[in-house]
């Protein structure tokens, strides 16, 4: 009898210890009720609870939790059906509110995310929904964060995973994208041809300018060369005349002139006399001396 009593006592002590000592894991929080009323929130570590009086009513994970939002059909502003699904990231920040603020905070934030998403997409046209994903995500997060405060939950972010339009709309969008690409290709080709014509015209104009400048410089150079040649000939002629005049004025110069004039006269007379096959002679050869004397008188007069 005494042994049975000891055994029972030992069992009671063990149960008492098990019920009294509680080890809360890291990043967890346990909500304790005492006689059906909220008593305390156990944080990570070794915690003590009164057996048969205190009860661990809720256990919450304080880590960031991803939550798949079920796919749903949304209607855009231009009356196009769009199938949308996403993922929501949240974290329990107040275990007490998460336990008593709502009966099921996961279902609450899921339903609110779906309704907010339908409302945000309903304000946009189909093309904008693909461009404004970030705006839609921020709209959902803002609405959820405001409502989830009373549920002890912090909504961190929301991401749209898929936006799937109907097949016929998808085909029309692909055709539109193809047309836009072809249009851009044609515009690029025409711009290239335009630039090519501009470059050719510019090159021809510059080449014409260069040729005209070269021709102009060539004319200037020729004119300058001719002027320099004329000046050189005139200078040489003047110097020759000066030298002839100086020679005439020197001793014996006049006799040399008389001889030269006589030679030129005879040479000229010979050229005239040899015209054709007939030899022409002057009627009076004595007149040759008179003609030479006349030429010398002209030289003396000029001197």
Tab-separated table of C-alpha atoms in Angstrom:
chain	number	residue	atom	x	y	z
A	1	UNK	CA	0.000	0.000	0.000
A	2	UNK	CA	2.757	2.343	0.909
A	3	UNK	CA	4.525	1.497	-2.375
A	4	UNK	CA	1.440	2.314	-4.402
A	5	UNK	CA	1.133	5.596	-2.593
A	6	UNK	CA	4.721	6.433	-3.342
A	7	UNK	CA	4.252	5.549	-6.987
A	8	UNK	CA	1.170	7.684	-7.251
A	9	UNK	CA	2.921	10.506	-5.494
A	10	UNK	CA	5.834	10.242	-7.893
A	11	UNK	CA	3.517	10.297	-10.895
A	12	UNK	CA	1.749	13.360	-9.553
A	13	UNK	CA	5.078	15.091	-8.978
A	14	UNK	CA	6.194	14.269	-12.509
A	15	UNK	CA	2.952	15.580	-13.982
A	16	UNK	CA	3.214	18.649	-11.819
A	17	UNK	CA	6.756	19.289	-13.031
A	18	UNK	CA	5.823	18.715	-16.673
A	19	UNK	CA	2.873	21.046	-16.380
A	20	UNK	CA	4.897	23.626	-14.519
A	21	UNK	CA	8.030	23.803	-16.644
A	22	UNK	CA	7.701	24.969	-20.245
A	23	UNK	CA	10.526	25.567	-22.722
A	24	UNK	CA	9.597	28.100	-25.400
A	25	UNK	CA	11.737	27.822	-28.592
A	26	UNK	CA	13.470	30.792	-30.176
A	27	UNK	CA	11.263	32.997	-32.406
A	28	UNK	CA	8.124	31.616	-30.800
A	29	UNK	CA	5.591	33.091	-28.409
A	30	UNK	CA	3.009	31.220	-26.317
A	31	UNK	CA	-0.162	32.835	-25.007
A	32	UNK	CA	-1.146	31.583	-21.532
A	33	UNK	CA	-4.676	31.726	-20.095
A	34	UNK	CA	-5.432	31.403	-16.400
A	35	UNK	CA	-8.863	30.087	-15.659
A	36	UNK	CA	-9.998	30.946	-19.188
A	37	UNK	CA	-8.659	34.505	-19.155
A	38	UNK	CA	-5.519	35.913	-20.780
A	39	UNK	CA	-2.699	35.807	-18.253
A	40	UNK	CA	0.695	36.206	-19.979
A	41	UNK	CA	2.778	35.725	-23.107
A	42	UNK	CA	5.687	33.366	-22.723
A	43	UNK	CA	8.806	34.454	-24.575
A	44	UNK	CA	11.642	32.070	-25.610
A	45	UNK	CA	13.278	30.295	-22.674
A	46	UNK	CA	12.240	28.313	-19.592
A	47	UNK	CA	8.828	29.393	-18.303
A	48	UNK	CA	6.693	28.302	-15.343
A	49	UNK	CA	2.925	27.784	-15.424
A	50	UNK	CA	0.522	26.748	-12.709
A	51	UNK	CA	-0.672	23.190	-13.364
A	52	UNK	CA	-4.411	22.776	-13.953
A	53	UNK	CA	-4.849	26.546	-13.610
A	54	UNK	CA	-2.794	27.976	-16.436
A	55	UNK	CA	-3.277	26.763	-20.001
A	56	UNK	CA	-1.204	27.406	-23.096
A	57	UNK	CA	-3.955	28.515	-25.415
A	58	UNK	CA	-2.035	29.702	-28.512
A	59	UNK	CA	1.391	29.140	-29.936
A	60	UNK	CA	2.676	31.658	-32.500
A	61	UNK	CA	5.716	31.656	-34.764
A	62	UNK	CA	7.379	35.069	-34.891
A	63	UNK	CA	9.336	34.393	-38.100
A	64	UNK	CA	8.455	35.902	-41.446
A	65	UNK	CA	5.874	33.623	-43.049
A	66	UNK	CA	5.117	33.332	-46.797
A	67	UNK	CA	1.462	32.769	-47.628
A	68	UNK	CA	0.164	31.781	-51.054
A	69	UNK	CA	-2.865	33.822	-52.045
A	70	UNK	CA	-5.183	31.596	-54.117
A	71	UNK	CA	-5.595	32.398	-57.795
A	72	UNK	CA	-8.658	34.435	-58.718
A	73	UNK	CA	-10.321	36.069	-61.716
A	74	UNK	CA	-10.158	39.883	-61.776
A	75	UNK	CA	-11.885	42.184	-64.256
A	76	UNK	CA	-9.944	45.172	-65.565
A	77	UNK	CA	-11.301	48.611	-66.345
A	78	UNK	CA	-11.748	47.692	-70.016
A	79	UNK	CA	-13.828	44.605	-69.032
A	80	UNK	CA	-11.105	41.999	-69.614
A	81	UNK	CA	-10.852	38.957	-67.382
A	82	UNK	CA	-7.449	38.428	-65.838
A	83	UNK	CA	-6.356	35.486	-63.702
A	84	UNK	CA	-4.071	36.644	-60.879
A	85	UNK	CA	-2.275	34.874	-58.078
A	86	UNK	CA	0.371	36.064	-55.677
A	87	UNK	CA	2.303	35.456	-52.485
A	88	UNK	CA	2.049	37.398	-49.239
A	89	UNK	CA	4.759	37.796	-46.585
A	90	UNK	CA	3.692	38.613	-43.027
A	91	UNK	CA	4.948	38.392	-39.448
A	92	UNK	CA	3.204	38.143	-36.085
A	93	UNK	CA	4.188	41.166	-34.022
A	94	UNK	CA	1.670	40.992	-31.151
A	95	UNK	CA	0.821	37.447	-30.054
A	96	UNK	CA	-2.037	38.617	-27.830
A	97	UNK	CA	-3.827	40.472	-30.650
A	98	UNK	CA	-3.088	37.608	-33.042
A	99	UNK	CA	-4.863	35.314	-30.562
A	100	UNK	CA	-7.877	37.456	-29.721
A	101	UNK	CA	-8.074	40.110	-32.450
A	102	UNK	CA	-9.580	37.711	-34.984
A	103	UNK	CA	-10.635	34.111	-35.054
A	104	UNK	CA	-8.203	33.310	-37.910
A	105	UNK	CA	-5.783	36.026	-38.944
A	106	UNK	CA	-4.427	33.960	-41.855
A	107	UNK	CA	-7.854	33.637	-43.438
A	108	UNK	CA	-8.509	37.314	-42.705
A	109	UNK	CA	-5.403	38.643	-44.464
A	110	UNK	CA	-5.915	36.193	-47.345
A	111	UNK	CA	-9.462	37.377	-48.009
A	112	UNK	CA	-8.465	41.031	-47.628
A	113	UNK	CA	-5.557	40.562	-50.047
A	114	UNK	CA	-7.908	39.099	-52.661
A	115	UNK	CA	-10.509	41.836	-52.365
A	116	UNK	CA	-7.884	44.598	-52.417
A	117	UNK	CA	-6.261	43.028	-55.471
A	118	UNK	CA	-9.590	42.887	-57.344
A	119	UNK	CA	-10.232	46.525	-56.495
A	120	UNK	CA	-6.769	47.677	-57.626
A	121	UNK	CA	-6.928	45.806	-60.950
A	122	UNK	CA	-10.479	47.006	-61.595
A	123	UNK	CA	-9.182	50.583	-61.734
A	124	UNK	CA	-6.644	49.796	-64.490
A	125	UNK	CA	-6.798	48.850	-68.134
A	126	UNK	CA	-5.279	45.557	-69.248
A	127	UNK	CA	-2.036	47.013	-70.602
A	128	UNK	CA	-1.453	48.989	-67.409
A	129	UNK	CA	-1.751	45.922	-65.195
A	130	UNK	CA	1.442	44.508	-66.725
A	131	UNK	CA	3.267	47.822	-66.352
A	132	UNK	CA	2.047	48.706	-62.846
A	133	UNK	CA	2.850	45.539	-60.911
A	134	UNK	CA	4.816	47.446	-58.298
A	135	UNK	CA	1.933	49.865	-57.817
A	136	UNK	CA	-0.532	46.993	-57.369
A	137	UNK	CA	1.786	45.305	-54.854
A	138	UNK	CA	2.159	48.502	-52.812
A	139	UNK	CA	-1.616	49.076	-52.868
A	140	UNK	CA	-2.288	45.600	-51.458
A	141	UNK	CA	0.414	45.952	-48.780
A	142	UNK	CA	-0.893	49.366	-47.671
A	143	UNK	CA	-4.477	48.107	-47.318
A	144	UNK	CA	-3.437	44.933	-45.476
A	145	UNK	CA	-1.008	46.676	-43.157
A	146	UNK	CA	-3.652	49.147	-42.043
A	147	UNK	CA	-6.214	46.454	-41.303
A	148	UNK	CA	-3.819	43.850	-39.879
A	149	UNK	CA	-2.601	46.173	-37.134
A	150	UNK	CA	-5.602	45.219	-34.980
A	151	UNK	CA	-4.831	41.554	-35.645
A	152	UNK	CA	-1.286	41.727	-34.285
A	153	UNK	CA	0.150	41.008	-37.741
A	154	UNK	CA	2.598	43.041	-39.852
A	155	UNK	CA	2.252	42.612	-43.612
A	156	UNK	CA	5.750	43.012	-45.049
A	157	UNK	CA	5.208	42.706	-48.810
A	158	UNK	CA	3.021	41.245	-51.514
A	159	UNK	CA	4.226	39.947	-54.881
A	160	UNK	CA	2.129	39.064	-57.932
A	161	UNK	CA	3.303	35.752	-59.315
A	162	UNK	CA	1.250	35.479	-62.503
A	163	UNK	CA	-1.026	37.674	-64.605
A	164	UNK	CA	-2.728	35.456	-67.167
A	165	UNK	CA	-5.152	36.985	-69.683
A	166	UNK	CA	-7.461	34.830	-71.864
A	167	UNK	CA	-5.889	33.062	-74.835
A	168	UNK	CA	-7.529	35.271	-77.466
A	169	UNK	CA	-6.355	38.412	-75.655
A	170	UNK	CA	-2.861	36.925	-75.378
A	171	UNK	CA	-2.775	36.223	-79.135
A	172	UNK	CA	-3.964	39.764	-79.881
A	173	UNK	CA	-1.256	41.201	-77.622
A	174	UNK	CA	1.413	39.096	-79.344
A	175	UNK	CA	0.190	40.280	-82.760
A	176	UNK	CA	0.302	43.875	-81.545
A	177	UNK	CA	3.844	43.429	-80.240
A	178	UNK	CA	4.912	41.913	-83.589
A	179	UNK	CA	3.368	44.852	-85.474
A	180	UNK	CA	5.110	47.333	-83.210
A	181	UNK	CA	8.462	45.619	-83.768
A	182	UNK	CA	7.971	45.632	-87.543
A	183	UNK	CA	7.011	49.295	-87.381
A	184	UNK	CA	10.154	50.151	-85.412
A	185	UNK	CA	12.246	48.159	-87.895
A	186	UNK	CA	10.771	50.085	-90.856
A	187	UNK	CA	11.322	53.403	-89.100
A	188	UNK	CA	14.915	52.458	-88.306
A	189	UNK	CA	15.527	51.438	-91.935
A	190	UNK	CA	14.063	54.698	-93.276
A	191	UNK	CA	16.124	56.700	-90.798
A	192	UNK	CA	19.201	54.846	-91.981
A	193	UNK	CA	18.462	55.612	-95.645
A	194	UNK	CA	17.796	59.243	-94.771
A	195	UNK	CA	21.083	59.530	-92.920
A	196	UNK	CA	22.860	57.830	-95.821
A	197	UNK	CA	21.479	60.384	-98.312
A	198	UNK	CA	22.451	63.218	-95.974
A	199	UNK	CA	25.975	61.848	-95.656
A	200	UNK	CA	26.325	61.450	-99.443
A	201	UNK	CA	25.050	65.000	-100.090
A	202	UNK	CA	27.346	66.395	-97.422
A	203	UNK	CA	30.318	64.541	-98.867
A	204	UNK	CA	29.578	65.750	-102.427
A	205	UNK	CA	29.219	69.338	-101.209
A	206	UNK	CA	32.502	69.190	-99.306
A	207	UNK	CA	34.222	67.597	-102.324
A	208	UNK	CA	32.882	70.339	-104.632
A	209	UNK	CA	34.070	73.014	-102.211
A	210	UNK	CA	37.498	71.408	-102.056
A	211	UNK	CA	37.711	71.172	-105.862
A	212	UNK	CA	36.635	74.795	-106.300
A	213	UNK	CA	39.153	75.906	-103.685
A	214	UNK	CA	41.843	73.942	-105.508
A	215	UNK	CA	40.908	75.408	-108.892
A	216	UNK	CA	40.847	78.887	-107.382
A	217	UNK	CA	44.296	78.393	-105.867
A	218	UNK	CA	45.578	77.010	-109.208
A	219	UNK	CA	44.329	80.108	-111.092
A	220	UNK	CA	45.942	82.363	-108.500
A	221	UNK	CA	49.185	80.453	-108.730
A	222	UNK	CA	49.156	80.600	-112.586
A	223	UNK	CA	48.450	84.338	-112.541
A	224	UNK	CA	51.209	84.926	-110.046
A	225	UNK	CA	53.565	82.808	-112.190
A	226	UNK	CA	52.711	84.699	-115.377
A	227	UNK	CA	53.147	88.035	-113.595
A	228	UNK	CA	56.497	86.917	-112.234
A	229	UNK	CA	57.545	85.773	-115.749
A	230	UNK	CA	56.523	89.085	-117.303
A	231	UNK	CA	58.427	90.958	-114.607
A	232	UNK	CA	61.466	88.755	-115.184
A	233	UNK	CA	61.342	89.319	-118.983
A	234	UNK	CA	60.881	93.081	-118.548
A	235	UNK	CA	63.741	93.229	-116.051
A	236	UNK	CA	65.995	91.233	-118.387
A	237	UNK	CA	65.027	93.432	-121.375
A	238	UNK	CA	65.692	96.608	-119.403
A	239	UNK	CA	69.039	95.281	-118.262
A	240	UNK	CA	69.928	94.299	-121.877
A	241	UNK	CA	68.955	97.729	-123.151
A	242	UNK	CA	71.020	99.358	-120.415
A	243	UNK	CA	73.987	97.185	-121.323
A	244	UNK	CA	73.584	98.012	-125.058
A	245	UNK	CA	73.359	101.715	-124.289
A	246	UNK	CA	76.426	101.512	-122.100
A	247	UNK	CA	78.286	99.650	-124.861
A	248	UNK	CA	77.345	102.273	-127.491
A	249	UNK	CA	78.611	105.074	-125.270
A	250	UNK	CA	81.931	103.313	-124.759
A	251	UNK	CA	84.926	103.764	-127.097
A	252	UNK	CA	84.392	101.992	-130.436
A	253	UNK	CA	80.751	101.379	-129.607
A	254	UNK	CA	79.438	103.457	-132.502
A	255	UNK	CA	81.566	101.599	-135.046
A	256	UNK	CA	80.209	98.314	-133.685
A	257	UNK	CA	76.677	99.590	-134.104
A	258	UNK	CA	77.397	100.625	-137.720
A	259	UNK	CA	78.744	97.182	-138.440
A	260	UNK	CA	75.775	95.448	-136.796
A	261	UNK	CA	73.268	97.590	-138.693
A	262	UNK	CA	75.031	96.860	-141.985
A	263	UNK	CA	74.950	93.107	-141.207
A	264	UNK	CA	71.273	93.155	-140.376
A	265	UNK	CA	70.525	95.131	-143.550
A	266	UNK	CA	72.387	92.688	-145.710
A	267	UNK	CA	70.736	89.747	-143.938
A	268	UNK	CA	67.281	91.235	-144.431
A	269	UNK	CA	67.959	92.087	-148.047
A	270	UNK	CA	69.139	88.543	-148.620
A	271	UNK	CA	65.938	87.042	-147.183
A	272	UNK	CA	63.815	89.291	-149.400
A	273	UNK	CA	65.861	88.555	-152.488
A	274	UNK	CA	65.482	84.756	-152.051
A	275	UNK	CA	61.676	84.699	-152.417
A	276	UNK	CA	60.743	82.016	-154.945
A	277	UNK	CA	63.220	81.011	-157.709
A	278	UNK	CA	64.023	84.570	-158.697
A	279	UNK	CA	67.012	86.460	-157.312
A	280	UNK	CA	66.148	90.089	-156.714
A	281	UNK	CA	68.979	92.678	-156.736
A	282	UNK	CA	68.643	96.390	-156.192
A	283	UNK	CA	69.016	98.587	-159.223
A	284	UNK	CA	71.732	100.651	-157.612
A	285	UNK	CA	73.984	98.767	-155.219
A	286	UNK	CA	75.492	102.075	-154.128
A	287	UNK	CA	72.242	102.854	-152.408
A	288	UNK	CA	73.074	100.210	-149.734
A	289	UNK	CA	75.601	102.526	-148.169
A	290	UNK	CA	73.116	105.391	-148.147
A	291	UNK	CA	70.561	103.161	-146.419
A	292	UNK	CA	73.079	102.120	-143.762
A	293	UNK	CA	73.998	105.784	-143.293
A	294	UNK	CA	70.309	106.613	-142.837
A	295	UNK	CA	69.957	103.913	-140.210
A	296	UNK	CA	73.009	105.186	-138.338
A	297	UNK	CA	71.636	108.704	-138.377
A	298	UNK	CA	68.491	107.381	-136.651
A	299	UNK	CA	70.666	105.718	-134.006
A	300	UNK	CA	72.569	108.926	-133.432
A	301	UNK	CA	69.317	110.896	-133.179
A	302	UNK	CA	67.970	108.464	-130.535
A	303	UNK	CA	71.228	108.753	-128.616
